[in-house]
């Protein structure tokens, strides 16, 4: 049975309603799945080229399940970085999930553990963006969230698997600049979420600062820019007296 994130206990709903929400989530996630095909292929191929076995490469995508974190981890391993550096780097790269969790907490916390655990594991940038884009929040049922998240999880692992096997037949896949798909994916996620002046200014500030810091080869440019953009967005919201 299914329980709405925004309503009371609805355990009496028919099973057909739960499956309807599940397949609705799958359907809505498919466009974002297609956009990360190059990214998944790149992650899989880089894992093999970094010296991981096929089993380790598959396990990395299945367990870690974070594209940016996977690529950074592989890069740090190849450079001989320490475990401490690796853990700290991945922590900051994936820190936005704390914000995602806090945003959805008041709705997901009322669910049973058997719903919260899979939703927590499957929560990605794409699933969060899909949830925020929903105008009718009553449709964000456990079935919908799990269906959307599971669809992306399966597709990510399939694309990574494709990259793993392509690495042995097509040398140096990185030269095809598949990493541009990372930028394209986040553009499709961020743009629909710009619904206020403060968010627009925050995004533009982060974009400009990231390019400036990258030009001067400042370490952690993306992290610094992202955090600065959030503070700038809050400042604009206060000055413009936007309602929350």
PDB file of C-alpha atoms in Angstrom:
ATOM      1  CA  UNK A   1       0.000   0.000   0.000  1.00  0.00           C
ATOM      2  CA  UNK A   2       1.018   3.593  -0.395  1.00  0.00           C
ATOM      3  CA  UNK A   3       1.230   6.575   1.891  1.00  0.00           C
ATOM      4  CA  UNK A   4       1.139  10.141   0.644  1.00  0.00           C
ATOM      5  CA  UNK A   5       4.014  12.408   1.585  1.00  0.00           C
ATOM      6  CA  UNK A   6       1.657  15.283   2.125  1.00  0.00           C
ATOM      7  CA  UNK A   7      -1.362  13.711   3.693  1.00  0.00           C
ATOM      8  CA  UNK A   8      -2.545  11.253   6.315  1.00  0.00           C
ATOM      9  CA  UNK A   9      -2.107   7.525   6.352  1.00  0.00           C
ATOM     10  CA  UNK A  10      -3.576   6.063   3.172  1.00  0.00           C
ATOM     11  CA  UNK A  11      -2.776   2.394   3.704  1.00  0.00           C
ATOM     12  CA  UNK A  12      -6.279   1.570   2.461  1.00  0.00           C
ATOM     13  CA  UNK A  13      -5.482   2.763  -1.053  1.00  0.00           C
ATOM     14  CA  UNK A  14      -5.674   0.044  -3.699  1.00  0.00           C
ATOM     15  CA  UNK A  15      -2.443  -1.573  -4.834  1.00  0.00           C
ATOM     16  CA  UNK A  16      -3.241  -0.365  -8.349  1.00  0.00           C
ATOM     17  CA  UNK A  17      -2.860   3.215  -7.125  1.00  0.00           C
ATOM     18  CA  UNK A  18       0.630   2.435  -5.805  1.00  0.00           C
ATOM     19  CA  UNK A  19       1.681   0.937  -9.133  1.00  0.00           C
ATOM     20  CA  UNK A  20       0.200   3.897 -10.982  1.00  0.00           C
ATOM     21  CA  UNK A  21       2.422   6.251  -8.974  1.00  0.00           C
ATOM     22  CA  UNK A  22       5.407   3.971  -9.549  1.00  0.00           C
ATOM     23  CA  UNK A  23       5.047   3.935 -13.336  1.00  0.00           C
ATOM     24  CA  UNK A  24       4.331   7.671 -13.362  1.00  0.00           C
ATOM     25  CA  UNK A  25       7.672   8.223 -11.631  1.00  0.00           C
ATOM     26  CA  UNK A  26       9.433   5.981 -14.148  1.00  0.00           C
ATOM     27  CA  UNK A  27       7.872   7.863 -17.055  1.00  0.00           C
ATOM     28  CA  UNK A  28       8.836  11.292 -15.712  1.00  0.00           C
ATOM     29  CA  UNK A  29      12.419  10.232 -14.989  1.00  0.00           C
ATOM     30  CA  UNK A  30      13.147   8.765 -18.441  1.00  0.00           C
ATOM     31  CA  UNK A  31      14.174  12.095 -20.097  1.00  0.00           C
ATOM     32  CA  UNK A  32      16.782  12.678 -17.382  1.00  0.00           C
ATOM     33  CA  UNK A  33      17.985   9.102 -17.778  1.00  0.00           C
ATOM     34  CA  UNK A  34      18.653   9.703 -21.464  1.00  0.00           C
ATOM     35  CA  UNK A  35      20.615  12.859 -20.694  1.00  0.00           C
ATOM     36  CA  UNK A  36      23.180  10.985 -18.589  1.00  0.00           C
ATOM     37  CA  UNK A  37      24.029   8.265 -21.109  1.00  0.00           C
ATOM     38  CA  UNK A  38      27.437   9.817 -21.957  1.00  0.00           C
ATOM     39  CA  UNK A  39      28.110  10.492 -18.269  1.00  0.00           C
ATOM     40  CA  UNK A  40      27.423   6.874 -17.308  1.00  0.00           C
ATOM     41  CA  UNK A  41      29.593   5.572 -20.146  1.00  0.00           C
ATOM     42  CA  UNK A  42      32.401   7.889 -19.048  1.00  0.00           C
ATOM     43  CA  UNK A  43      32.180   6.777 -15.404  1.00  0.00           C
ATOM     44  CA  UNK A  44      32.311   3.110 -16.367  1.00  0.00           C
ATOM     45  CA  UNK A  45      35.206   3.496 -18.787  1.00  0.00           C
ATOM     46  CA  UNK A  46      37.258   5.655 -16.409  1.00  0.00           C
ATOM     47  CA  UNK A  47      36.833   3.029 -13.670  1.00  0.00           C
ATOM     48  CA  UNK A  48      38.403   0.355 -15.884  1.00  0.00           C
ATOM     49  CA  UNK A  49      41.127   2.674 -17.157  1.00  0.00           C
ATOM     50  CA  UNK A  50      41.983   3.563 -13.537  1.00  0.00           C
ATOM     51  CA  UNK A  51      42.887  -0.058 -12.855  1.00  0.00           C
ATOM     52  CA  UNK A  52      39.712  -1.401 -11.266  1.00  0.00           C
ATOM     53  CA  UNK A  53      38.519  -4.855 -12.208  1.00  0.00           C
ATOM     54  CA  UNK A  54      35.195  -5.316 -13.989  1.00  0.00           C
ATOM     55  CA  UNK A  55      33.608  -6.474 -10.722  1.00  0.00           C
ATOM     56  CA  UNK A  56      34.973  -3.488  -8.799  1.00  0.00           C
ATOM     57  CA  UNK A  57      33.829  -1.096 -11.530  1.00  0.00           C
ATOM     58  CA  UNK A  58      30.313  -2.536 -11.491  1.00  0.00           C
ATOM     59  CA  UNK A  59      30.236  -2.455  -7.692  1.00  0.00           C
ATOM     60  CA  UNK A  60      31.311   1.182  -7.625  1.00  0.00           C
ATOM     61  CA  UNK A  61      28.326   2.288  -9.702  1.00  0.00           C
ATOM     62  CA  UNK A  62      25.938   0.006  -7.841  1.00  0.00           C
ATOM     63  CA  UNK A  63      27.033   0.998  -4.320  1.00  0.00           C
ATOM     64  CA  UNK A  64      28.374   4.545  -4.553  1.00  0.00           C
ATOM     65  CA  UNK A  65      25.749   5.635  -7.115  1.00  0.00           C
ATOM     66  CA  UNK A  66      27.029   9.211  -7.566  1.00  0.00           C
ATOM     67  CA  UNK A  67      28.513  10.222 -10.896  1.00  0.00           C
ATOM     68  CA  UNK A  68      30.568  13.206  -9.800  1.00  0.00           C
ATOM     69  CA  UNK A  69      31.796  11.409  -6.673  1.00  0.00           C
ATOM     70  CA  UNK A  70      32.778   8.366  -8.725  1.00  0.00           C
ATOM     71  CA  UNK A  71      34.843  10.401 -11.187  1.00  0.00           C
ATOM     72  CA  UNK A  72      36.543  12.391  -8.419  1.00  0.00           C
ATOM     73  CA  UNK A  73      37.288   9.213  -6.455  1.00  0.00           C
ATOM     74  CA  UNK A  74      38.867   7.576  -9.493  1.00  0.00           C
ATOM     75  CA  UNK A  75      40.927  10.681 -10.218  1.00  0.00           C
ATOM     76  CA  UNK A  76      42.201  10.854  -6.642  1.00  0.00           C
ATOM     77  CA  UNK A  77      43.018   7.150  -6.586  1.00  0.00           C
ATOM     78  CA  UNK A  78      44.973   7.510  -9.817  1.00  0.00           C
ATOM     79  CA  UNK A  79      46.935  10.436  -8.348  1.00  0.00           C
ATOM     80  CA  UNK A  80      47.814   8.469  -5.218  1.00  0.00           C
ATOM     81  CA  UNK A  81      45.769  10.606  -2.834  1.00  0.00           C
ATOM     82  CA  UNK A  82      45.268   9.435   0.755  1.00  0.00           C
ATOM     83  CA  UNK A  83      42.036   7.934   2.039  1.00  0.00           C
ATOM     84  CA  UNK A  84      41.490  11.033   4.184  1.00  0.00           C
ATOM     85  CA  UNK A  85      41.695  13.318   1.132  1.00  0.00           C
ATOM     86  CA  UNK A  86      39.371  11.032  -0.782  1.00  0.00           C
ATOM     87  CA  UNK A  87      36.749  10.932   1.990  1.00  0.00           C
ATOM     88  CA  UNK A  88      36.825  14.703   2.581  1.00  0.00           C
ATOM     89  CA  UNK A  89      36.566  15.468  -1.142  1.00  0.00           C
ATOM     90  CA  UNK A  90      33.618  13.136  -1.690  1.00  0.00           C
ATOM     91  CA  UNK A  91      31.936  14.491   1.454  1.00  0.00           C
ATOM     92  CA  UNK A  92      31.929  18.063   0.159  1.00  0.00           C
ATOM     93  CA  UNK A  93      30.994  17.030  -3.395  1.00  0.00           C
ATOM     94  CA  UNK A  94      27.905  15.200  -2.149  1.00  0.00           C
ATOM     95  CA  UNK A  95      27.081  17.619   0.697  1.00  0.00           C
ATOM     96  CA  UNK A  96      24.069  18.942  -1.216  1.00  0.00           C
ATOM     97  CA  UNK A  97      22.249  15.752  -0.251  1.00  0.00           C
ATOM     98  CA  UNK A  98      21.973  17.119   3.282  1.00  0.00           C
ATOM     99  CA  UNK A  99      19.964  20.021   1.841  1.00  0.00           C
ATOM    100  CA  UNK A 100      17.868  17.614  -0.211  1.00  0.00           C
ATOM    101  CA  UNK A 101      17.140  15.571   2.898  1.00  0.00           C
ATOM    102  CA  UNK A 102      16.235  18.621   4.952  1.00  0.00           C
ATOM    103  CA  UNK A 103      13.914  19.879   2.210  1.00  0.00           C
ATOM    104  CA  UNK A 104      12.022  16.588   2.009  1.00  0.00           C
ATOM    105  CA  UNK A 105      12.311  15.657   5.672  1.00  0.00           C
ATOM    106  CA  UNK A 106       8.941  16.958   6.837  1.00  0.00           C
ATOM    107  CA  UNK A 107       7.260  14.807   4.218  1.00  0.00           C
ATOM    108  CA  UNK A 108       9.394  11.669   4.174  1.00  0.00           C
ATOM    109  CA  UNK A 109       9.848  11.437   7.969  1.00  0.00           C
ATOM    110  CA  UNK A 110       6.187  10.435   8.405  1.00  0.00           C
ATOM    111  CA  UNK A 111       6.670   7.367   6.214  1.00  0.00           C
ATOM    112  CA  UNK A 112       7.501   3.900   7.414  1.00  0.00           C
ATOM    113  CA  UNK A 113      11.122   2.739   7.382  1.00  0.00           C
ATOM    114  CA  UNK A 114      10.514   0.448   4.397  1.00  0.00           C
ATOM    115  CA  UNK A 115       9.771   3.590   2.356  1.00  0.00           C
ATOM    116  CA  UNK A 116      12.338   5.955   3.857  1.00  0.00           C
ATOM    117  CA  UNK A 117      15.359   3.709   3.305  1.00  0.00           C
ATOM    118  CA  UNK A 118      14.955   3.169  -0.456  1.00  0.00           C
ATOM    119  CA  UNK A 119      13.988   6.812  -1.022  1.00  0.00           C
ATOM    120  CA  UNK A 120      17.079   7.921   0.896  1.00  0.00           C
ATOM    121  CA  UNK A 121      19.377   5.664  -1.114  1.00  0.00           C
ATOM    122  CA  UNK A 122      17.807   6.616  -4.446  1.00  0.00           C
ATOM    123  CA  UNK A 123      17.792  10.369  -3.719  1.00  0.00           C
ATOM    124  CA  UNK A 124      19.906  12.056  -6.389  1.00  0.00           C
ATOM    125  CA  UNK A 125      20.100  15.510  -7.953  1.00  0.00           C
ATOM    126  CA  UNK A 126      17.726  14.280 -10.644  1.00  0.00           C
ATOM    127  CA  UNK A 127      15.138  12.856  -8.240  1.00  0.00           C
ATOM    128  CA  UNK A 128      15.241  15.988  -6.080  1.00  0.00           C
ATOM    129  CA  UNK A 129      14.784  18.236  -9.115  1.00  0.00           C
ATOM    130  CA  UNK A 130      11.892  16.094 -10.305  1.00  0.00           C
ATOM    131  CA  UNK A 131      10.259  16.365  -6.878  1.00  0.00           C
ATOM    132  CA  UNK A 132      10.657  20.143  -6.706  1.00  0.00           C
ATOM    133  CA  UNK A 133       9.246  20.572 -10.198  1.00  0.00           C
ATOM    134  CA  UNK A 134       5.980  18.898  -9.177  1.00  0.00           C
ATOM    135  CA  UNK A 135       3.298  21.538  -8.656  1.00  0.00           C
ATOM    136  CA  UNK A 136       0.846  19.086  -7.131  1.00  0.00           C
ATOM    137  CA  UNK A 137       2.825  17.785  -4.157  1.00  0.00           C
ATOM    138  CA  UNK A 138       0.150  15.211  -3.351  1.00  0.00           C
ATOM    139  CA  UNK A 139       1.420  13.156  -6.291  1.00  0.00           C
ATOM    140  CA  UNK A 140       4.804  12.708  -4.604  1.00  0.00           C
ATOM    141  CA  UNK A 141       3.858   9.360  -3.113  1.00  0.00           C
ATOM    142  CA  UNK A 142       6.384   6.699  -2.044  1.00  0.00           C
ATOM    143  CA  UNK A 143       5.530   4.759  -5.197  1.00  0.00           C
ATOM    144  CA  UNK A 144       6.282   7.762  -7.392  1.00  0.00           C
ATOM    145  CA  UNK A 145       9.595   8.574  -5.675  1.00  0.00           C
ATOM    146  CA  UNK A 146      10.789   4.972  -5.604  1.00  0.00           C
ATOM    147  CA  UNK A 147       9.716   4.415  -9.212  1.00  0.00           C
ATOM    148  CA  UNK A 148      11.571   7.514 -10.430  1.00  0.00           C
ATOM    149  CA  UNK A 149      14.638   6.806  -8.310  1.00  0.00           C
ATOM    150  CA  UNK A 150      14.815   3.128  -9.226  1.00  0.00           C
ATOM    151  CA  UNK A 151      14.456   3.947 -12.926  1.00  0.00           C
ATOM    152  CA  UNK A 152      17.451   6.283 -12.731  1.00  0.00           C
ATOM    153  CA  UNK A 153      19.445   3.788 -10.669  1.00  0.00           C
ATOM    154  CA  UNK A 154      18.942   0.981 -13.180  1.00  0.00           C
ATOM    155  CA  UNK A 155      19.700   3.211 -16.162  1.00  0.00           C
ATOM    156  CA  UNK A 156      22.844   4.612 -14.515  1.00  0.00           C
ATOM    157  CA  UNK A 157      24.188   1.124 -13.871  1.00  0.00           C
ATOM    158  CA  UNK A 158      23.345  -0.033 -17.395  1.00  0.00           C
ATOM    159  CA  UNK A 159      25.143   2.969 -18.926  1.00  0.00           C
ATOM    160  CA  UNK A 160      28.116   2.434 -16.607  1.00  0.00           C
ATOM    161  CA  UNK A 161      28.205  -1.236 -17.593  1.00  0.00           C
ATOM    162  CA  UNK A 162      28.224  -0.170 -21.242  1.00  0.00           C
ATOM    163  CA  UNK A 163      31.177   2.110 -20.530  1.00  0.00           C
ATOM    164  CA  UNK A 164      33.016  -0.691 -18.728  1.00  0.00           C
ATOM    165  CA  UNK A 165      32.863  -2.949 -21.763  1.00  0.00           C
ATOM    166  CA  UNK A 166      33.486  -0.104 -24.215  1.00  0.00           C
ATOM    167  CA  UNK A 167      36.727   0.737 -22.379  1.00  0.00           C
ATOM    168  CA  UNK A 168      38.267  -2.498 -23.641  1.00  0.00           C
ATOM    169  CA  UNK A 169      37.275  -1.897 -27.268  1.00  0.00           C
ATOM    170  CA  UNK A 170      37.478   1.896 -27.653  1.00  0.00           C
ATOM    171  CA  UNK A 171      40.701   3.284 -26.146  1.00  0.00           C
ATOM    172  CA  UNK A 172      40.754   6.663 -24.398  1.00  0.00           C
ATOM    173  CA  UNK A 173      37.048   7.472 -24.362  1.00  0.00           C
ATOM    174  CA  UNK A 174      37.854  10.681 -22.457  1.00  0.00           C
ATOM    175  CA  UNK A 175      39.088  12.307 -25.666  1.00  0.00           C
ATOM    176  CA  UNK A 176      35.503  12.351 -26.951  1.00  0.00           C
ATOM    177  CA  UNK A 177      34.642  14.865 -24.190  1.00  0.00           C
ATOM    178  CA  UNK A 178      31.785  12.823 -22.782  1.00  0.00           C
ATOM    179  CA  UNK A 179      32.210  14.820 -19.567  1.00  0.00           C
ATOM    180  CA  UNK A 180      30.288  17.663 -21.224  1.00  0.00           C
ATOM    181  CA  UNK A 181      27.162  15.639 -20.471  1.00  0.00           C
ATOM    182  CA  UNK A 182      27.722  16.492 -16.791  1.00  0.00           C
ATOM    183  CA  UNK A 183      27.293  20.184 -17.591  1.00  0.00           C
ATOM    184  CA  UNK A 184      24.305  19.516 -19.857  1.00  0.00           C
ATOM    185  CA  UNK A 185      22.602  17.380 -17.220  1.00  0.00           C
ATOM    186  CA  UNK A 186      22.918  19.987 -14.479  1.00  0.00           C
ATOM    187  CA  UNK A 187      21.683  22.712 -16.824  1.00  0.00           C
ATOM    188  CA  UNK A 188      18.485  20.729 -17.389  1.00  0.00           C
ATOM    189  CA  UNK A 189      18.147  20.322 -13.625  1.00  0.00           C
ATOM    190  CA  UNK A 190      18.929  23.877 -12.524  1.00  0.00           C
ATOM    191  CA  UNK A 191      17.088  25.964 -15.143  1.00  0.00           C
ATOM    192  CA  UNK A 192      13.537  24.721 -14.322  1.00  0.00           C
ATOM    193  CA  UNK A 193      14.201  25.467 -10.638  1.00  0.00           C
ATOM    194  CA  UNK A 194      14.897  29.170 -11.250  1.00  0.00           C
ATOM    195  CA  UNK A 195      11.562  30.627 -10.195  1.00  0.00           C
ATOM    196  CA  UNK A 196      12.614  33.755  -8.317  1.00  0.00           C
ATOM    197  CA  UNK A 197      14.997  36.682  -8.642  1.00  0.00           C
ATOM    198  CA  UNK A 198      17.152  35.514  -5.735  1.00  0.00           C
ATOM    199  CA  UNK A 199      17.687  32.063  -7.246  1.00  0.00           C
ATOM    200  CA  UNK A 200      18.542  33.592 -10.628  1.00  0.00           C
ATOM    201  CA  UNK A 201      21.154  35.890  -9.094  1.00  0.00           C
ATOM    202  CA  UNK A 202      22.545  33.040  -6.999  1.00  0.00           C
ATOM    203  CA  UNK A 203      22.987  30.829 -10.078  1.00  0.00           C
ATOM    204  CA  UNK A 204      24.596  33.613 -12.104  1.00  0.00           C
ATOM    205  CA  UNK A 205      26.914  34.517  -9.230  1.00  0.00           C
ATOM    206  CA  UNK A 206      28.005  30.874  -8.841  1.00  0.00           C
ATOM    207  CA  UNK A 207      28.562  30.562 -12.586  1.00  0.00           C
ATOM    208  CA  UNK A 208      30.685  33.705 -12.807  1.00  0.00           C
ATOM    209  CA  UNK A 209      32.693  32.919  -9.664  1.00  0.00           C
ATOM    210  CA  UNK A 210      33.375  29.321 -10.733  1.00  0.00           C
ATOM    211  CA  UNK A 211      34.741  30.479 -14.098  1.00  0.00           C
ATOM    212  CA  UNK A 212      36.863  33.159 -12.423  1.00  0.00           C
ATOM    213  CA  UNK A 213      38.333  30.822  -9.808  1.00  0.00           C
ATOM    214  CA  UNK A 214      38.918  28.096 -12.375  1.00  0.00           C
ATOM    215  CA  UNK A 215      40.755  30.567 -14.586  1.00  0.00           C
ATOM    216  CA  UNK A 216      43.144  31.306 -11.721  1.00  0.00           C
ATOM    217  CA  UNK A 217      43.426  27.568 -10.909  1.00  0.00           C
ATOM    218  CA  UNK A 218      41.977  27.905  -7.415  1.00  0.00           C
ATOM    219  CA  UNK A 219      41.470  24.497  -5.786  1.00  0.00           C
ATOM    220  CA  UNK A 220      37.891  23.738  -4.828  1.00  0.00           C
ATOM    221  CA  UNK A 221      36.541  26.377  -7.213  1.00  0.00           C
ATOM    222  CA  UNK A 222      33.213  24.607  -7.738  1.00  0.00           C
ATOM    223  CA  UNK A 223      32.618  24.055  -4.018  1.00  0.00           C
ATOM    224  CA  UNK A 224      33.525  27.651  -3.141  1.00  0.00           C
ATOM    225  CA  UNK A 225      31.318  28.977  -5.943  1.00  0.00           C
ATOM    226  CA  UNK A 226      28.352  26.837  -4.957  1.00  0.00           C
ATOM    227  CA  UNK A 227      28.444  27.860  -1.295  1.00  0.00           C
ATOM    228  CA  UNK A 228      29.018  31.520  -2.201  1.00  0.00           C
ATOM    229  CA  UNK A 229      26.107  31.421  -4.629  1.00  0.00           C
ATOM    230  CA  UNK A 230      23.775  30.148  -1.902  1.00  0.00           C
ATOM    231  CA  UNK A 231      24.783  32.934   0.479  1.00  0.00           C
ATOM    232  CA  UNK A 232      24.413  35.501  -2.302  1.00  0.00           C
ATOM    233  CA  UNK A 233      20.960  34.151  -3.127  1.00  0.00           C
ATOM    234  CA  UNK A 234      19.890  34.503   0.519  1.00  0.00           C
ATOM    235  CA  UNK A 235      21.231  38.063   0.583  1.00  0.00           C
ATOM    236  CA  UNK A 236      19.257  38.989  -2.540  1.00  0.00           C
ATOM    237  CA  UNK A 237      16.124  37.384  -1.102  1.00  0.00           C
ATOM    238  CA  UNK A 238      16.440  39.466   2.073  1.00  0.00           C
ATOM    239  CA  UNK A 239      17.090  42.699   0.196  1.00  0.00           C
ATOM    240  CA  UNK A 240      14.199  42.050  -2.189  1.00  0.00           C
ATOM    241  CA  UNK A 241      12.033  40.888   0.772  1.00  0.00           C
ATOM    242  CA  UNK A 242      10.928  37.800  -1.088  1.00  0.00           C
ATOM    243  CA  UNK A 243       8.337  35.658   0.623  1.00  0.00           C
ATOM    244  CA  UNK A 244       9.419  32.125   1.561  1.00  0.00           C
TER     245      UNK A 244
END
